Amino acid sequence: RRILRLAEMCRRLETEEEKVLPFYSSSLGDGEQEDARRVLEEMPTEPLAQAMRDYVGLERFWQRFNKVKLEEQALEKERAALRERNRRLRELLRRYLEGLSVSPEVLGGLNTL
């Protein structure tokens, strides 16, 4: 009950976009969706599966949670790519500036031109 009450409180804090279009469309095919629907309609025989039926209200929570985790991973990949790009650009800038300036270190080093 406490978790469901917290979920209701959090619902008020959602943006309009999350309320109107909270999830991506399903990537399952028609046959796969039909199979999933059939399995969900069957009465479970295992005790754990029967207990899970009590928590069907948390399904949307887990969908949102997984969506956020996917977005987090995508952002982390993008961050790593941007760091690598920044490193390459800094190296190119360093080489360019070395080519413009004349100092004993530059004269003693390998000629980049």
Coordinates of N, CA, C and O in Angstrom, one line a residue:
R1 N 0.8 -1.2 0.0 CA 0.0 0.0 0.0 C 0.9 1.3 0.0 O 0.5 2.2 -0.7
R2 N 1.9 1.2 0.8 CA 2.8 2.4 0.9 C 3.5 2.7 -0.5 O 3.5 3.8 -0.9
I3 N 3.9 1.6 -1.2 CA 4.5 1.8 -2.5 C 3.5 2.4 -3.5 O 3.8 3.3 -4.3
L4 N 2.3 1.9 -3.5 CA 1.3 2.4 -4.4 C 0.9 3.8 -4.1 O 0.7 4.6 -5.0
R5 N 0.9 4.2 -2.8 CA 0.6 5.6 -2.4 C 1.8 6.5 -2.9 O 1.5 7.6 -3.4
L6 N 3.0 6.0 -2.7 CA 4.1 6.8 -3.3 C 4.1 6.9 -4.8 O 4.4 8.0 -5.3
A7 N 3.6 5.9 -5.5 CA 3.5 6.0 -6.9 C 2.5 7.0 -7.3 O 2.7 7.7 -8.3
E8 N 1.4 7.1 -6.5 CA 0.4 8.1 -6.8 C 0.9 9.5 -6.6 O 0.6 10.4 -7.4
M9 N 1.7 9.6 -5.5 CA 2.3 11.0 -5.3 C 3.3 11.4 -6.4 O 3.3 12.5 -6.8
C10 N 4.0 10.4 -6.9 CA 5.0 10.7 -8.0 C 4.2 11.0 -9.3 O 4.8 11.7 -10.1
R11 N 3.1 10.4 -9.5 CA 2.3 10.7 -10.7 C 2.0 12.1 -10.8 O 2.0 12.7 -11.9
R12 N 1.8 12.8 -9.7 CA 1.5 14.3 -9.8 C 2.7 15.1 -10.2 O 2.6 16.2 -10.7
L13 N 3.9 14.5 -10.1 CA 5.1 15.2 -10.4 C 5.6 15.0 -11.9 O 6.6 15.5 -12.3
E14 N 4.9 14.1 -12.6 CA 5.2 13.8 -14.0 C 5.0 15.0 -14.9 O 4.1 15.8 -14.6
T15 N 5.8 15.1 -15.9 CA 5.6 16.1 -16.9 C 4.4 15.7 -17.8 O 3.9 14.6 -17.8
E16 N 3.9 16.7 -18.5 CA 2.7 16.4 -19.4 C 3.1 15.4 -20.5 O 2.3 14.5 -20.8
E17 N 4.3 15.4 -21.0 CA 4.8 14.5 -22.0 C 4.8 13.0 -21.4 O 4.4 12.1 -22.1
E18 N 5.2 12.9 -20.1 CA 5.2 11.6 -19.5 C 3.8 11.1 -19.3 O 3.6 9.9 -19.4
K19 N 2.9 11.9 -19.0 CA 1.5 11.5 -18.7 C 0.8 11.1 -20.0 O 0.0 10.2 -20.1
V20 N 1.1 11.8 -21.1 CA 0.4 11.6 -22.4 C 1.1 10.4 -23.1 O 0.4 9.5 -23.6
L21 N 2.4 10.4 -23.2 CA 3.1 9.4 -24.0 C 4.3 8.9 -23.1 O 5.4 9.2 -23.4
P22 N 4.0 8.0 -22.1 CA 5.0 7.6 -21.2 C 6.0 6.6 -21.7 O 7.1 6.5 -21.2
F23 N 5.6 5.8 -22.7 CA 6.5 4.7 -23.1 C 6.6 4.7 -24.6 O 5.8 5.2 -25.4
Y24 N 7.7 4.0 -25.0 CA 7.9 3.7 -26.4 C 6.9 2.6 -26.9 O 6.4 1.8 -26.1
S25 N 6.6 2.6 -28.2 CA 5.7 1.5 -28.6 C 6.4 0.2 -28.5 O 7.6 0.1 -28.5
S26 N 5.6 -0.9 -28.5 CA 6.2 -2.2 -28.3 C 7.0 -2.6 -29.5 O 6.6 -2.3 -30.6
S27 N 8.1 -3.3 -29.2 CA 8.9 -3.8 -30.3 C 8.6 -5.2 -30.7 O 9.2 -5.8 -31.6
L28 N 7.6 -5.8 -30.0 CA 7.2 -7.2 -30.3 C 6.3 -7.2 -31.6 O 5.5 -6.3 -31.9
G29 N 6.4 -8.3 -32.3 CA 5.6 -8.5 -33.5 C 4.2 -8.9 -33.0 O 3.9 -9.2 -31.8
D30 N 3.2 -9.0 -34.0 CA 1.9 -9.3 -33.6 C 1.8 -10.7 -33.0 O 1.0 -10.9 -32.0
G31 N 2.4 -11.7 -33.5 CA 2.4 -13.0 -33.0 C 3.0 -13.1 -31.6 O 2.5 -13.7 -30.7
E32 N 4.1 -12.3 -31.4 CA 4.7 -12.3 -30.1 C 3.8 -11.6 -29.0 O 3.7 -12.0 -27.9
Q33 N 3.1 -10.5 -29.5 CA 2.2 -9.9 -28.6 C 1.1 -10.8 -28.2 O 0.6 -10.8 -27.0
E34 N 0.6 -11.5 -29.1 CA -0.5 -12.5 -28.9 C -0.1 -13.6 -27.9 O -0.8 -13.9 -26.9
D35 N 1.2 -14.1 -28.1 CA 1.7 -15.1 -27.1 C 1.9 -14.5 -25.7 O 1.5 -15.2 -24.8
A36 N 2.4 -13.3 -25.6 CA 2.5 -12.7 -24.3 C 1.2 -12.5 -23.7 O 1.0 -12.7 -22.4
R37 N 0.2 -12.0 -24.4 CA -1.2 -11.8 -23.9 C -1.7 -13.1 -23.4 O -2.3 -13.2 -22.3
R38 N -1.6 -14.2 -24.1 CA -2.1 -15.5 -23.7 C -1.4 -16.0 -22.4 O -2.1 -16.5 -21.5
V39 N -0.1 -15.8 -22.3 CA 0.6 -16.2 -21.1 C 0.1 -15.4 -19.9 O 0.0 -16.0 -18.8
L40 N -0.1 -14.2 -20.1 CA -0.5 -13.3 -19.0 C -1.9 -13.7 -18.5 O -2.3 -13.5 -17.3
E41 N -2.8 -14.2 -19.4 CA -4.1 -14.5 -19.0 C -4.2 -15.9 -18.3 O -5.2 -16.1 -17.6
E42 N -3.2 -16.8 -18.5 CA -3.2 -18.1 -17.8 C -3.0 -17.9 -16.3 O -2.3 -17.0 -15.9
M43 N -3.7 -18.7 -15.6 CA -3.5 -18.7 -14.1 C -2.2 -19.4 -13.8 O -1.9 -20.5 -14.2
P44 N -1.3 -18.7 -13.0 CA 0.0 -19.3 -12.7 C -0.1 -20.4 -11.7 O -1.0 -20.4 -10.9
T45 N 0.8 -21.3 -11.8 CA 0.8 -22.5 -10.9 C 1.9 -22.4 -9.8 O 1.8 -22.9 -8.7
E46 N 3.0 -21.7 -10.2 CA 4.1 -21.5 -9.2 C 3.7 -20.5 -8.2 O 3.1 -19.5 -8.5
P47 N 4.2 -20.7 -6.9 CA 3.9 -19.7 -5.8 C 4.4 -18.3 -6.1 O 3.7 -17.3 -5.8
L48 N 5.6 -18.3 -6.7 CA 6.2 -16.9 -7.0 C 5.4 -16.2 -8.0 O 5.1 -15.0 -7.9
A49 N 5.0 -16.9 -9.1 CA 4.1 -16.3 -10.1 C 2.8 -15.8 -9.6 O 2.3 -14.8 -9.9
Q50 N 2.2 -16.6 -8.6 CA 1.0 -16.2 -8.0 C 1.2 -14.9 -7.2 O 0.3 -14.0 -7.2
A51 N 2.3 -14.9 -6.5 CA 2.6 -13.7 -5.7 C 2.8 -12.4 -6.6 O 2.4 -11.3 -6.2
M52 N 3.4 -12.6 -7.7 CA 3.6 -11.5 -8.7 C 2.3 -10.9 -9.2 O 2.3 -9.7 -9.5
R53 N 1.3 -11.7 -9.2 CA 0.0 -11.2 -9.6 C -0.5 -10.0 -8.7 O -1.2 -9.2 -9.1
D54 N 0.0 -10.1 -7.5 CA -0.4 -9.0 -6.5 C 0.3 -7.7 -6.8 O -0.2 -6.6 -6.3
Y55 N 1.3 -7.7 -7.6 CA 2.1 -6.5 -7.9 C 2.0 -6.0 -9.3 O 2.9 -5.4 -9.8
V56 N 0.9 -6.3 -9.9 CA 0.6 -5.9 -11.3 C 0.6 -4.4 -11.4 O 1.0 -3.8 -12.4
G57 N 0.2 -3.7 -10.4 CA 0.2 -2.3 -10.3 C 1.6 -1.7 -10.5 O 1.7 -0.5 -10.8
L58 N 2.6 -2.4 -10.2 CA 4.0 -1.9 -10.4 C 4.6 -2.0 -11.8 O 5.7 -1.6 -12.0
E59 N 3.8 -2.6 -12.7 CA 4.3 -2.8 -14.0 C 4.7 -1.5 -14.7 O 5.8 -1.5 -15.3
R60 N 3.9 -0.5 -14.6 CA 4.3 0.8 -15.2 C 5.5 1.4 -14.5 O 6.4 2.0 -15.2
F61 N 5.7 1.2 -13.2 CA 6.9 1.6 -12.6 C 8.1 1.0 -13.2 O 9.1 1.7 -13.5
W62 N 8.1 -0.3 -13.4 CA 9.2 -1.0 -13.9 C 9.5 -0.7 -15.4 O 10.6 -0.6 -15.8
Q63 N 8.4 -0.4 -16.1 CA 8.6 0.1 -17.5 C 9.3 1.4 -17.5 O 10.3 1.7 -18.2
R64 N 8.9 2.3 -16.6 CA 9.6 3.6 -16.5 C 11.0 3.5 -16.0 O 11.9 4.2 -16.5
F65 N 11.2 2.7 -15.0 CA 12.5 2.4 -14.5 C 13.5 1.9 -15.6 O 14.6 2.4 -15.7
N66 N 13.0 1.0 -16.4 CA 13.9 0.4 -17.4 C 14.1 1.4 -18.5 O 15.2 1.5 -19.1
K67 N 13.1 2.3 -18.8 CA 13.3 3.3 -19.8 C 14.4 4.3 -19.4 O 15.3 4.7 -20.1
V68 N 14.3 4.7 -18.1 CA 15.4 5.6 -17.6 C 16.7 4.9 -17.6 O 17.7 5.6 -17.9
K69 N 16.8 3.7 -17.3 CA 18.1 3.0 -17.3 C 18.7 2.9 -18.7 O 19.9 3.1 -18.9
L70 N 17.8 2.7 -19.7 CA 18.3 2.7 -21.1 C 18.8 4.1 -21.5 O 19.8 4.2 -22.2
E71 N 18.0 5.1 -21.1 CA 18.4 6.5 -21.4 C 19.8 6.8 -20.8 O 20.6 7.5 -21.3
E72 N 19.9 6.4 -19.5 CA 21.2 6.6 -18.8 C 22.3 6.0 -19.5 O 23.4 6.6 -19.7
Q73 N 22.2 4.7 -20.0 CA 23.2 4.0 -20.7 C 23.6 4.7 -22.0 O 24.7 4.9 -22.4
A74 N 22.5 5.2 -22.7 CA 22.8 5.9 -24.0 C 23.5 7.2 -23.7 O 24.4 7.6 -24.5
L75 N 23.2 7.9 -22.7 CA 23.9 9.2 -22.3 C 25.3 8.9 -21.9 O 26.2 9.7 -22.2
E76 N 25.5 7.8 -21.2 CA 26.9 7.5 -20.8 C 27.8 7.2 -22.0 O 28.9 7.6 -22.1
K77 N 27.2 6.5 -23.0 CA 27.9 6.2 -24.3 C 28.2 7.5 -25.0 O 29.3 7.7 -25.5
E78 N 27.2 8.4 -25.1 CA 27.5 9.7 -25.7 C 28.5 10.5 -25.0 O 29.4 11.1 -25.7
R79 N 28.5 10.4 -23.7 CA 29.5 11.2 -22.9 C 30.9 10.6 -23.2 O 31.9 11.4 -23.4
A80 N 31.1 9.3 -23.3 CA 32.4 8.7 -23.6 C 32.8 9.1 -25.0 O 34.0 9.5 -25.2
A81 N 31.9 9.1 -25.9 CA 32.3 9.5 -27.3 C 32.7 11.0 -27.4 O 33.7 11.4 -28.0
L82 N 32.0 11.9 -26.6 CA 32.3 13.3 -26.6 C 33.7 13.5 -25.9 O 34.5 14.4 -26.3
R83 N 34.0 12.7 -24.9 CA 35.3 12.8 -24.2 C 36.4 12.5 -25.2 O 37.4 13.2 -25.2
E84 N 36.2 11.4 -25.9 CA 37.2 11.0 -26.9 C 37.4 12.1 -28.0 O 38.5 12.4 -28.4
R85 N 36.3 12.6 -28.5 CA 36.4 13.7 -29.5 C 37.1 14.9 -28.9 O 37.9 15.5 -29.6
N86 N 36.8 15.2 -27.7 CA 37.5 16.4 -27.1 C 39.0 16.1 -27.0 O 39.8 17.0 -27.2
R87 N 39.3 14.9 -26.6 CA 40.8 14.6 -26.5 C 41.5 14.7 -27.8 O 42.5 15.3 -27.9
R88 N 40.8 14.2 -28.9 CA 41.4 14.3 -30.3 C 41.5 15.8 -30.7 O 42.5 16.2 -31.3
L89 N 40.5 16.6 -30.4 CA 40.5 18.0 -30.8 C 41.6 18.7 -30.0 O 42.3 19.6 -30.6
R90 N 41.8 18.4 -28.8 CA 42.9 19.0 -28.0 C 44.2 18.7 -28.6 O 45.1 19.5 -28.6
E91 N 44.4 17.4 -29.0 CA 45.7 17.0 -29.5 C 45.9 17.7 -30.9 O 47.1 18.2 -31.1
L92 N 44.9 17.9 -31.7 CA 45.1 18.6 -33.0 C 45.4 20.1 -32.7 O 46.3 20.6 -33.4
L93 N 44.8 20.6 -31.7 CA 45.0 22.0 -31.4 C 46.5 22.2 -30.9 O 47.2 23.1 -31.2
R94 N 46.9 21.3 -30.0 CA 48.3 21.3 -29.5 C 49.3 21.2 -30.6 O 50.2 22.0 -30.7
R95 N 49.1 20.3 -31.6 CA 50.0 20.2 -32.8 C 50.0 21.5 -33.6 O 51.0 21.9 -34.0
Y96 N 48.8 22.0 -33.8 CA 48.7 23.3 -34.6 C 49.5 24.4 -33.9 O 50.2 25.1 -34.5
L97 N 49.3 24.6 -32.6 CA 50.0 25.6 -31.9 C 51.5 25.4 -31.8 O 52.3 26.4 -31.9
E98 N 51.9 24.2 -31.7 CA 53.3 23.9 -31.8 C 53.9 24.3 -33.2 O 55.0 24.7 -33.3
G99 N 53.1 24.1 -34.2 CA 53.6 24.4 -35.6 C 53.7 25.9 -35.7 O 54.5 26.4 -36.5
L100 N 52.9 26.7 -35.0 CA 53.0 28.2 -35.1 C 54.1 28.8 -34.3 O 54.7 29.8 -34.7
S101 N 54.4 28.2 -33.1 CA 55.4 28.8 -32.2 C 56.8 28.2 -32.5 O 56.9 27.0 -32.9
V102 N 57.8 28.9 -32.2 CA 59.1 28.4 -32.3 C 59.8 28.6 -30.9 O 60.0 29.6 -30.4
S103 N 60.1 27.4 -30.4 CA 60.7 27.4 -29.1 C 61.8 26.3 -29.1 O 61.8 25.4 -30.0
P104 N 62.7 26.3 -28.1 CA 63.7 25.2 -28.1 C 63.1 23.8 -28.0 O 63.6 22.9 -28.7
E105 N 62.0 23.6 -27.3 CA 61.4 22.3 -27.2 C 60.8 21.9 -28.6 O 60.9 20.7 -29.0
V106 N 60.2 22.8 -29.3 CA 59.7 22.5 -30.6 C 60.8 22.2 -31.6 O 60.7 21.3 -32.4
L107 N 61.8 23.0 -31.6 CA 63.0 22.8 -32.5 C 63.7 21.5 -32.2 O 64.2 20.8 -33.1
G108 N 63.7 21.1 -30.9 CA 64.4 19.8 -30.6 C 63.5 18.6 -30.8 O 64.0 17.5 -30.9
G109 N 62.2 18.8 -31.0 CA 61.3 17.7 -31.1 C 61.1 17.3 -32.6 O 61.7 17.9 -33.5
L110 N 60.2 16.3 -32.8 CA 59.9 15.9 -34.2 C 59.1 16.9 -34.9 O 58.2 17.5 -34.3
N111 N 59.5 17.2 -36.2 CA 58.8 18.2 -36.9 C 57.4 17.7 -37.4 O 57.3 16.7 -38.1
T112 N 56.3 18.3 -36.9 CA 55.0 17.8 -37.2 C 54.6 18.3 -38.6 O 53.6 17.7 -39.1
L113 N 55.2 19.2 -39.2 CA 54.9 19.7 -40.5 C 55.5 18.8 -41.6 O 55.2 18.6 -42.7

